[in-house]
Coordinates of C-alpha atoms and ligand atoms in Angstrom, one line a residue:
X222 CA -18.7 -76.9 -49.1
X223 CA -22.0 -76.1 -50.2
X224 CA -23.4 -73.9 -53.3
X225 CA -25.7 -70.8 -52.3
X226 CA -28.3 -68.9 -54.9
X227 CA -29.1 -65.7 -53.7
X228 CA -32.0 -63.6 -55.0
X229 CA -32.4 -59.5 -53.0
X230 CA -35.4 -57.4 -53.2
X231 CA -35.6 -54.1 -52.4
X232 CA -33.0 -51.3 -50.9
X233 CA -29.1 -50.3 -50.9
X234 CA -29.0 -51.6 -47.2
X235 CA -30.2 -54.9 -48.4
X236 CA -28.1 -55.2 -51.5
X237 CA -25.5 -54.3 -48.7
X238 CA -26.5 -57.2 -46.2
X239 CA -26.1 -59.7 -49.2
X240 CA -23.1 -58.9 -49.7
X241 CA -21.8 -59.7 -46.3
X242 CA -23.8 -63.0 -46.1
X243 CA -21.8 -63.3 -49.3
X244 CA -18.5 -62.8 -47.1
X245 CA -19.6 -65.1 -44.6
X246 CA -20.9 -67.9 -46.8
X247 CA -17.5 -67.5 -48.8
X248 CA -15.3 -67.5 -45.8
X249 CA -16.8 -70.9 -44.7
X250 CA -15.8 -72.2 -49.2
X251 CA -19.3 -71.9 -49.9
X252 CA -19.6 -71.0 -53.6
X253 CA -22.1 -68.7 -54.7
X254 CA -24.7 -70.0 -58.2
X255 CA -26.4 -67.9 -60.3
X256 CA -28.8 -71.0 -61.0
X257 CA -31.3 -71.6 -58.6
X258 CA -31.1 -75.5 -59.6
X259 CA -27.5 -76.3 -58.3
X260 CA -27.9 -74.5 -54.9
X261 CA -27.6 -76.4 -51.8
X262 CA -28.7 -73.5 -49.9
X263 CA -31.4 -70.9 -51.4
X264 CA -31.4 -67.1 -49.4
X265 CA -34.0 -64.7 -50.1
X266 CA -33.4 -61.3 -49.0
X267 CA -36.8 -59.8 -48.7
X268 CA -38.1 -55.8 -48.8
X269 CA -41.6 -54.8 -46.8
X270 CA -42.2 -51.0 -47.7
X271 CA -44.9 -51.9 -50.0
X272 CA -47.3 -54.7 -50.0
X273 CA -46.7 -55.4 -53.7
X274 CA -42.9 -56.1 -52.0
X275 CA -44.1 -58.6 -49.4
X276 CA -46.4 -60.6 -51.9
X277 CA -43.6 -60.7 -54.3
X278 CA -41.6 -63.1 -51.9
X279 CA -44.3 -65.4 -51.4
X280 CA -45.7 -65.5 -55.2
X281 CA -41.8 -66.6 -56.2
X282 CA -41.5 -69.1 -53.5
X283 CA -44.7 -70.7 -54.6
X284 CA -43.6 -70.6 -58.7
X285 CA -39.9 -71.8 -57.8
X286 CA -41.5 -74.6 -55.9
X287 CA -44.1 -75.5 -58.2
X288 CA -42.1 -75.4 -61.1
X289 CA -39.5 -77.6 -59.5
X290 CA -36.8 -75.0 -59.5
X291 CA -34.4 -75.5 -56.5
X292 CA -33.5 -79.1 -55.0
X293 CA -35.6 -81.1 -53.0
X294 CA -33.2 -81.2 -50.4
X295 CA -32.5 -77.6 -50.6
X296 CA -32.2 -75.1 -47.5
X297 CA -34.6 -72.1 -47.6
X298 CA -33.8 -69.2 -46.2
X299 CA -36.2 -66.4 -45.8
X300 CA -33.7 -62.7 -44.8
X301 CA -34.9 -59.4 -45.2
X302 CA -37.7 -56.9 -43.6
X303 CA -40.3 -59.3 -44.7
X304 CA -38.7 -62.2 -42.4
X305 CA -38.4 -59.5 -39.9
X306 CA -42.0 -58.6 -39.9
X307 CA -43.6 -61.9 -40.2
X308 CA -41.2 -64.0 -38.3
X309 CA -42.5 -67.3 -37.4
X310 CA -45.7 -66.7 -39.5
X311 CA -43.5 -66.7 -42.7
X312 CA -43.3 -70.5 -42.2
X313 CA -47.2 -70.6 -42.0
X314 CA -47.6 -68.9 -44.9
X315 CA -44.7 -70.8 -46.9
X316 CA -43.8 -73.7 -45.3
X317 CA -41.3 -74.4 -47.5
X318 CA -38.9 -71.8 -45.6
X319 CA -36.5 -73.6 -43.0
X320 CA -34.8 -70.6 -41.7
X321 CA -36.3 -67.4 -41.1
X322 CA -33.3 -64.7 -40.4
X323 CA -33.6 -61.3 -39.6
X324 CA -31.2 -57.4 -40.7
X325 CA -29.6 -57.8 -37.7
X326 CA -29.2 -61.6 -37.6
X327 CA -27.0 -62.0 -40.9
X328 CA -24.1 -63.2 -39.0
X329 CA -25.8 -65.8 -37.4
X330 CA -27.0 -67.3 -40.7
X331 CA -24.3 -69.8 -41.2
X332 CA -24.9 -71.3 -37.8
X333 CA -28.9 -71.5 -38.2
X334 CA -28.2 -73.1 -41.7
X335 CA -25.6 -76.0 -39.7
X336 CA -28.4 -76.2 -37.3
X337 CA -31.4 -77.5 -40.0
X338 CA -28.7 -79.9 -41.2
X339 CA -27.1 -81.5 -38.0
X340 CA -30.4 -81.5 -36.4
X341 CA -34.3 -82.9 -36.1
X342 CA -34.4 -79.1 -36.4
X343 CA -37.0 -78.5 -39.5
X344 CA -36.9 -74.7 -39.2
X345 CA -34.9 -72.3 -37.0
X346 CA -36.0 -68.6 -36.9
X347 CA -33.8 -66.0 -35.5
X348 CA -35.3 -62.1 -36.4
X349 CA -34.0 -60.4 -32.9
X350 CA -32.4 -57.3 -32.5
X351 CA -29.4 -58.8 -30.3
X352 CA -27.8 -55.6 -28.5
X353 CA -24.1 -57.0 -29.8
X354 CA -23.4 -55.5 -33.2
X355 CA -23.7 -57.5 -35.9
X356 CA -20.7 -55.8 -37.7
X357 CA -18.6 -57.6 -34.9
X358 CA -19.1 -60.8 -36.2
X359 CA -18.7 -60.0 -40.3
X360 CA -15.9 -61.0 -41.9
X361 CA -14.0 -57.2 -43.5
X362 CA -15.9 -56.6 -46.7
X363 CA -14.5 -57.6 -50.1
X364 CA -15.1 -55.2 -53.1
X365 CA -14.1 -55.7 -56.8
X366 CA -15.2 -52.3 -58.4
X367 CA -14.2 -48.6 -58.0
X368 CA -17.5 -48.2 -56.1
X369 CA -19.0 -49.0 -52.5
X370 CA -21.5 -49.2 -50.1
X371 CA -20.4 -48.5 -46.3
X372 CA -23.2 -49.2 -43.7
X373 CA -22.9 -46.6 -41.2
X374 CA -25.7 -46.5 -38.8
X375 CA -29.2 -48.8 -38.8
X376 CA -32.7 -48.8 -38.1
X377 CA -34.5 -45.4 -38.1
X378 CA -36.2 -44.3 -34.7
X379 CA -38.8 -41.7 -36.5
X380 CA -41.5 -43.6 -36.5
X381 CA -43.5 -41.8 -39.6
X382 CA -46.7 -43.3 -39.5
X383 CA -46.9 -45.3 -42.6
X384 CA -43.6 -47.1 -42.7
X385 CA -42.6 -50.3 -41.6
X386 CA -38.4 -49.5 -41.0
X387 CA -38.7 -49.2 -37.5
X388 CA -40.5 -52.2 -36.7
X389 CA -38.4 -54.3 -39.4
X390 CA -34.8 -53.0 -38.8
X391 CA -35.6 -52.1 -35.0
X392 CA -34.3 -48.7 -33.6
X393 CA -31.6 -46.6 -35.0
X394 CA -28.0 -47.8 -33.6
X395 CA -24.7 -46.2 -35.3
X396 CA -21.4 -48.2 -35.7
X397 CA -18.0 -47.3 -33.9
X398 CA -16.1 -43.9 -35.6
X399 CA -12.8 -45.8 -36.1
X400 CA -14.8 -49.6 -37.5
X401 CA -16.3 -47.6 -40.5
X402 CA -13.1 -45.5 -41.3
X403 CA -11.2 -48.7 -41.1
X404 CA -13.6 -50.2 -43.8
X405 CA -13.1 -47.5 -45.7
X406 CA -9.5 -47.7 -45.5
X407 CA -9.4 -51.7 -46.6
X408 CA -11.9 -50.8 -49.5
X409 CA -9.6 -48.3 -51.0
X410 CA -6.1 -50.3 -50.7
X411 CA -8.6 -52.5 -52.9
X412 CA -9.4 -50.0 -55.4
X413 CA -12.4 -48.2 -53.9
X414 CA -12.5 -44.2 -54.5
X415 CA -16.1 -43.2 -54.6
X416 CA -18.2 -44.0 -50.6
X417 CA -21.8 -44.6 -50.4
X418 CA -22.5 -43.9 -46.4
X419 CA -25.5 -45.9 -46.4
X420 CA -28.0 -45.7 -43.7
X421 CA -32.0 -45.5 -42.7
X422 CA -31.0 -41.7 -41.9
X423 CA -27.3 -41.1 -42.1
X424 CA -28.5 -37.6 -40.6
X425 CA -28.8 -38.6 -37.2
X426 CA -26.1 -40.2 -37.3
X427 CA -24.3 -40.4 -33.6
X428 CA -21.5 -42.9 -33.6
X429 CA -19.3 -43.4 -30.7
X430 CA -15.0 -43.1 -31.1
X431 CA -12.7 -45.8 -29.2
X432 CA -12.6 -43.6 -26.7
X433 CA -16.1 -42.8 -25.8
X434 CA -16.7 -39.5 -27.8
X435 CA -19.6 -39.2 -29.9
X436 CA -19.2 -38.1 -33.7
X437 CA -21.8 -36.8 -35.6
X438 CA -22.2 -36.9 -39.4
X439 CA -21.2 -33.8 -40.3
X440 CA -18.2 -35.1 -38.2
X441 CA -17.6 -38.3 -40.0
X442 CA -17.9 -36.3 -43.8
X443 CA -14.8 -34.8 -42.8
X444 CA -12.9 -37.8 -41.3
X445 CA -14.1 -39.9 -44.7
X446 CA -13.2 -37.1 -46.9
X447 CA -9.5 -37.4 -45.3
X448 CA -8.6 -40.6 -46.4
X449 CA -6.1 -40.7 -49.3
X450 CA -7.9 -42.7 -52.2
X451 CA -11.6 -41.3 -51.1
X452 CA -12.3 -39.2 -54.2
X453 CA -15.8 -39.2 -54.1
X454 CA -18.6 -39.4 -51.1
X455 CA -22.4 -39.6 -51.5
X456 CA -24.7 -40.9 -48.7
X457 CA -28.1 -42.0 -48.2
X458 CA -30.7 -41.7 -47.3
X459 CA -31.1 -38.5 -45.5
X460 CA -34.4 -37.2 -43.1
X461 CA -34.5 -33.0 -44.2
X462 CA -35.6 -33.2 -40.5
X463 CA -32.2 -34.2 -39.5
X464 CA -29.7 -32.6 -42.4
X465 CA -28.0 -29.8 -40.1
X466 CA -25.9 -26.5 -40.6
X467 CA -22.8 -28.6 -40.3
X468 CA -24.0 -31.1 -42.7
X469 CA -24.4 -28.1 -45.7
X470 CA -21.5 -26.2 -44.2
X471 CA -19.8 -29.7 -44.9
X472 CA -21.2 -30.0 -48.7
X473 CA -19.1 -25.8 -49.0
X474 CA -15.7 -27.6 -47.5
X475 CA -15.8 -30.7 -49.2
X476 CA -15.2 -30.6 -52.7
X477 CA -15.4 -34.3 -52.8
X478 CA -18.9 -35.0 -51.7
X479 CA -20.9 -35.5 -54.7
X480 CA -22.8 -32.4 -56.4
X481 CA -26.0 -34.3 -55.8
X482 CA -28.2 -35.3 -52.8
X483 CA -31.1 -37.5 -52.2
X484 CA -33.4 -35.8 -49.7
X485 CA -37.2 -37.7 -49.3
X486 CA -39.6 -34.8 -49.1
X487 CA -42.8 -37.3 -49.3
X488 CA -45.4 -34.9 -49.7
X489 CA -46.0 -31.1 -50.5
X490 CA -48.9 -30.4 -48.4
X491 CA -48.0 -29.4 -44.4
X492 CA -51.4 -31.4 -44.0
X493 CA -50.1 -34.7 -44.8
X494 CA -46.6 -34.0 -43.4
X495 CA -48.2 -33.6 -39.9
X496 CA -50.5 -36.9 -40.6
X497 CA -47.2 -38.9 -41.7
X498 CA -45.3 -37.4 -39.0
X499 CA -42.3 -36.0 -40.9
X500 CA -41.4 -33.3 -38.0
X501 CA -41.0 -30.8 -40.5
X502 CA -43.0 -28.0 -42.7
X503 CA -42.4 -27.8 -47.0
X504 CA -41.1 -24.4 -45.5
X505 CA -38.5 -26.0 -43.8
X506 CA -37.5 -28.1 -46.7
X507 CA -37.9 -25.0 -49.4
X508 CA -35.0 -23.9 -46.4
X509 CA -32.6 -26.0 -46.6
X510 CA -32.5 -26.3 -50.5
X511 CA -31.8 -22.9 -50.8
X512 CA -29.3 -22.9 -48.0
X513 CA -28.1 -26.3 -49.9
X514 CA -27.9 -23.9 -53.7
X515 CA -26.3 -21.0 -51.7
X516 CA -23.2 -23.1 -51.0
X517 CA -23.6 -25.6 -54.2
X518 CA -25.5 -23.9 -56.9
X519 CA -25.1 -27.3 -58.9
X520 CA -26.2 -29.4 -56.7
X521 CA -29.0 -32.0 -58.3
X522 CA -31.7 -33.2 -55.8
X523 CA -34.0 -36.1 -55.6
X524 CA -36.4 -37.0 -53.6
X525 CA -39.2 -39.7 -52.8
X526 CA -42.8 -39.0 -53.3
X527 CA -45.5 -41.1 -51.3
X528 CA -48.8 -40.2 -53.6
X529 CA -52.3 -40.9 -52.2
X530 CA -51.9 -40.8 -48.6
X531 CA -55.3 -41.2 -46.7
X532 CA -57.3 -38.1 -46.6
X533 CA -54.7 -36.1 -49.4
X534 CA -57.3 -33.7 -51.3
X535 CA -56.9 -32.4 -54.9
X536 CA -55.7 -29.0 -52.8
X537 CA -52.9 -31.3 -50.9
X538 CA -51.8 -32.8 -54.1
X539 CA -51.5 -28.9 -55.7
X540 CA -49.2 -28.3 -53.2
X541 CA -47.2 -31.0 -53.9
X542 CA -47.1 -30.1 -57.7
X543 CA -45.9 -26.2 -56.9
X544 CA -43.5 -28.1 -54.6
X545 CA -41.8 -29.9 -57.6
X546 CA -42.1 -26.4 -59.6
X547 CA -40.2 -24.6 -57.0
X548 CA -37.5 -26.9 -56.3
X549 CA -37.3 -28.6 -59.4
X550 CA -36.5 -32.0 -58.7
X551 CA -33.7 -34.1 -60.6
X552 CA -35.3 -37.5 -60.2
X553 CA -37.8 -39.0 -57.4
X554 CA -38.7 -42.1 -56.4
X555 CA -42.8 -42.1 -56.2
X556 CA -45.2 -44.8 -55.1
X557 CA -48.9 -44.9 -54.3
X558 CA -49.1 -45.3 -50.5
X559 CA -49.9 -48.9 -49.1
X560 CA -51.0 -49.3 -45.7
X561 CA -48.8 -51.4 -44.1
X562 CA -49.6 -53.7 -41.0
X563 CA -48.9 -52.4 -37.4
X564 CA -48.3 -48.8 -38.6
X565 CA -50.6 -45.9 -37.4
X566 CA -51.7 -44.7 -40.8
X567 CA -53.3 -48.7 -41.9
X568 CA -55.6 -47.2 -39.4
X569 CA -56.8 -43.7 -41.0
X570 CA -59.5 -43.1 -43.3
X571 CA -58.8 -43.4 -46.7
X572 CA -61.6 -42.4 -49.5
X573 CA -59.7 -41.4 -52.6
X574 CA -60.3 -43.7 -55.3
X575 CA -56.9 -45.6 -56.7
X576 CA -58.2 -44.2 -60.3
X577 CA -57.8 -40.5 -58.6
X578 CA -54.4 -41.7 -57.0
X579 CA -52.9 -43.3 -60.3
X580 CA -54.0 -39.7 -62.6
X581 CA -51.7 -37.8 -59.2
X582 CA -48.9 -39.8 -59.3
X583 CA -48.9 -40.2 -63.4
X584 CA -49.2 -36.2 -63.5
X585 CA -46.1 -36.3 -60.8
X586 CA -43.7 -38.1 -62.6
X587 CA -44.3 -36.3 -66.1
X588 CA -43.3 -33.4 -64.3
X589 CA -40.3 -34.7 -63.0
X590 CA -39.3 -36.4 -65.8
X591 CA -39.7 -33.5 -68.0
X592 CA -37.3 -31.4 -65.7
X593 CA -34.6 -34.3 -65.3
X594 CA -34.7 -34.1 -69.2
X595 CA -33.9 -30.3 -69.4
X596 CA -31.2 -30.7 -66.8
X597 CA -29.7 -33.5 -69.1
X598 CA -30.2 -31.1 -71.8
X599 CA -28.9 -28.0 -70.1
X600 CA -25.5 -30.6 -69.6
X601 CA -24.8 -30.8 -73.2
X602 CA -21.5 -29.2 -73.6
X603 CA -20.4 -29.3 -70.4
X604 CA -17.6 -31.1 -68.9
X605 CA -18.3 -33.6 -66.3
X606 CA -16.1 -35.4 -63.9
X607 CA -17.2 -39.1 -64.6
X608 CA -15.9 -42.5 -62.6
X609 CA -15.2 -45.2 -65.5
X610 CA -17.2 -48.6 -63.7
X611 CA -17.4 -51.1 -67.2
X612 CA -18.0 -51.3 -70.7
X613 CA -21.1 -50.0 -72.3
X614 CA -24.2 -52.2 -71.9
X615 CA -24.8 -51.9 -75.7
X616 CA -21.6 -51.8 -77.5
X617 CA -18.7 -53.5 -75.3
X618 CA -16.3 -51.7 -77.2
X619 CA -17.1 -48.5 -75.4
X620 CA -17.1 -47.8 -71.8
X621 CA -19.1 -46.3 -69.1
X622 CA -19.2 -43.9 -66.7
X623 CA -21.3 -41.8 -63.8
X624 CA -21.3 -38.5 -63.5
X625 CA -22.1 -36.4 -59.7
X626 CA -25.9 -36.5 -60.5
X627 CA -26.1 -40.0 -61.5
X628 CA -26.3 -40.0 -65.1
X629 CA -24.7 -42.9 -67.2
X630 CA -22.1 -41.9 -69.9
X631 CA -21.2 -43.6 -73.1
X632 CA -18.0 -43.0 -74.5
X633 CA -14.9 -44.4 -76.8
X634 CA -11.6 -45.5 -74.5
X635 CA -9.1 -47.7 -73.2
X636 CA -10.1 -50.6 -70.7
X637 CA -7.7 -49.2 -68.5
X638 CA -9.7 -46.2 -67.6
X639 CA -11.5 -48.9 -66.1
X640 CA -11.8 -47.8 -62.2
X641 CA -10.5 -44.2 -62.3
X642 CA -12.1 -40.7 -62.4
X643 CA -11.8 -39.0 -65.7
X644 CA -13.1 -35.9 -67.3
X645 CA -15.8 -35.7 -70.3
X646 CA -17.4 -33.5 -72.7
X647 CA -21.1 -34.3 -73.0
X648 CA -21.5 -34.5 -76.5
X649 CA -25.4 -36.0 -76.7
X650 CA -28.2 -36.3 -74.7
X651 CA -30.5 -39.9 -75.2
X652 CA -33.4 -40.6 -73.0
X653 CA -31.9 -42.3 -70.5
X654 CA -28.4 -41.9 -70.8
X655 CA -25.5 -39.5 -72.2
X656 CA -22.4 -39.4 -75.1
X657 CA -19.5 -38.1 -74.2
X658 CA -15.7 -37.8 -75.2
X659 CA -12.5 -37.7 -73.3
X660 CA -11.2 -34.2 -72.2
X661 CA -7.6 -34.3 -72.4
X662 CA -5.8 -32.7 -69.6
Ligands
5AD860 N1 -46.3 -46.8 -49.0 C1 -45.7 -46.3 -50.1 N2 -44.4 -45.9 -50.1 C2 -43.7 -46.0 -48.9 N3 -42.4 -45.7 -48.6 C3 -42.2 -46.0 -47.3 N4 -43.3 -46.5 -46.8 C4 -44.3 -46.5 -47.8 C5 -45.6 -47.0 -47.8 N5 -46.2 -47.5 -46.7 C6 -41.5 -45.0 -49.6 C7 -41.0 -43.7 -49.0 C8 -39.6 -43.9 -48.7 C9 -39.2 -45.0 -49.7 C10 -38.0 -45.8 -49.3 O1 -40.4 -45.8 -49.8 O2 -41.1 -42.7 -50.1 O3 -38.8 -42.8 -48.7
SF4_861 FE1 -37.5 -52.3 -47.8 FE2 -37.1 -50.6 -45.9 FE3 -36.4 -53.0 -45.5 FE4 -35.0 -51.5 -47.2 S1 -35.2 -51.2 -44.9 S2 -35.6 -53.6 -47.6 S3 -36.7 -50.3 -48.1 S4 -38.5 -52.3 -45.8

């Protein structure tokens, strides 16, 4: 029995892995810390889409270790897309680090941790794409709350030219039909009824049945949407490349997929789509929104912004602005780009100043935050179907729900509402988050 601290950087697939080195470490009566100081065993679960990510891990390691923060005798362990990357060299750079693991090593973690204590072994580093799954080897996931994350496929084989997921969580492989469905069934006789298909690019999804037949994704919505105690599904992330006829023909026949979809456009300009590689035009995109509106005219969409590409002109970056006019974006995720190592883009010419790159992507995000404002505005009034997940941050005595587009609301009710779907009027729109009051039925 050993205690474990975990710290996770970066995305939904690796808050996901944590929790099932969580399952593992738990399975074996490890008990998890939330202080660094009493933890036998420290795991790090590391992001590398951005360099600001990768130093981050390393900066930390340093502080912990000269401030005396974790044991002496304490096992590192370096997880993640950063351990993935840098493999052996992570121990180089920190030496500190006994065992390097990699996303598709998790399961193996317990062992390599046995291995550092039973042997002359001072660090083991495992970051291989082994060809067995490893889902095979993870204990069946334990959930407390009404919401969860279901990993569906991994990796991502599109190889845009400035990211770092195909090298880091090698190619795209989907899990077996029937493994994920039974998940989902075991998360719901726990109380689980909104599904978060989580994936590099749940699009391309291509999962095989017991049988040998392939499924696809529009495929699995429909199977997911079939199980009793399902009552909402969202996914992500999605490629626009990928997102099929079936896929928005599933968003008209599914009531219970979420009226909200998070769809990466990157860029505005066709110039820089072609240099990053995205296999699609802003045409294309503009396409499938409006096929998206004709069959959900509710539906909210984000999206991710890389700003500052090499070579984007003042002209690219208009285009990217009369994108975000046009399709009027709920919310987007945008970073400055950073030229990551290995990936064909590090390579390209790049002669915009970061000054001229920090005035685009400032100008971005007051757009998009001025239009996520009117459509919180525009929702005043309205009656919205809101899963209760907790009390209020700021007054406990109220609780807290989300609504389909993601939007936090406060409102006066009974801790048992605690885990179910129930309706509210929006009664008050803050900056960041809404009033509301119960609708009776
Ligand atoms: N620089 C900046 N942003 C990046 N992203 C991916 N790679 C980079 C990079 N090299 C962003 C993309 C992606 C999100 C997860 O991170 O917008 O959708
Ligand atoms: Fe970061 Fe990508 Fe790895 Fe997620 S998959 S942790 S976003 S590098």
């Amino acid at each position: 029995m050993a205690s474990y601290f975990i710290q996770t950087w970066g995305c939904q697939m690796n808050v996901y892995d944590s929790d099932r080195i969580r399952d593992l470490l738990n399975a074996q009566q490890d008990v998890e810390t939330d202080n660094i100081k009493d933890a036998d065993i420290v795991i790090l679960v590391t992001c590398a889409i951005r360099e600001k990510a990768q130093d981050k891990v390393f900066n930390q390691l340093y502080a912990w270790k000269a401030n005396k923060q974790y044991k002496e005798n304490a096992i590192i362990c370096l997880g993640g897309c950063v351990a993935s990357q840098e493999g052996e060299a992570c121990i180089k750079r920190a030496p500190m680090i006994n065992v390097v693991f990699g996303p598709q090593t998790i399961h193996r973690l317990p062992n390599m941790i046995d291995e550092v204590r039973n042997t002359d072994a001072k660090h083991v580093v495992d970051v291989s794409f082994p060809d067995i799954e490893k889902f095979d080897y993870l204990p069946s996931p334990k959930n407390s709350g009404s919401s969860a994350f279901i990993t569906i496929m991994e990796g991502c084989s599109n190889f845009c030219t400035y990211c770092v997921v195909p090298y880091t969580r090698g190619p795209e492989v989907s899990r077996q039909v029937e493994d994920i469905l039974n998940e989902i069934n075991a998360l719901t006789a726990q109380g689980v009824k909104e599904v978060n298909l989580l994936g590099q690019n749940v699009n391309s999804f291509k999962g095989l049945y017991e049988d040998g037949t392939e499924c696809n994704f529009a495929e699995l919505l429909y199977l997911v949407a079939a199980i009793e105690g399902v009552e909402r599904i969202r996914f992500t992330t999605s490629n626009p490349h990928d997102l099929s006829d079936e896929i928005i023909q599933a968003f008209a026949d599914i009531p219970k997929i979420a009226d909200a979809i998070h769809l990466p456009v990157q860029n505005g300009s066709n110039n820089i789509l072609k240099r990053m590689n995205r296999k699609y035009t802003r045409e294309h995109y503009m396409n499938i929104i409006n096929k998206l509106r004709a069959v959900r005219p509710n539906i909210y969409i984000s999206t991710d912004f890389i700003i500052g590409f090499p070579g984007e002109t003042d002209e690219d970056f208009a285009d990217t602005m009369d994108l975000i006019e046009q399709v009027k974006f709920d919310q987007s995720f945008s970073f400055i780009y950073s030229p990551r190592p290995n990936t064909p883009a590090a390579t390209y010419e790049d002669t915009t100043t970061l000054d001229v790159k920090r005035a685009r992507l400032y100008k971005l995000q007051a757009a998009i935050n001025n239009q996520a404002q009117l459509y919180s505005r525009e929702m005043l009034g309205s009656i919205q179907k809101i899963l209760v997940d907790g009390f209020s941050v700021k007054d406990k005595a109220e609780l807290r729900g989300r609504t389909d587009n993601n939007r936090t609301v406060n409102f006066v009710g009974d801790p048992k509402l605690i885990g179910s779907f129930i309706n509210v009027r929006i009664t008050d729109v803050m900056t960041h988050t809404l009033r509301g009051e119960i609708v009776e039925e």
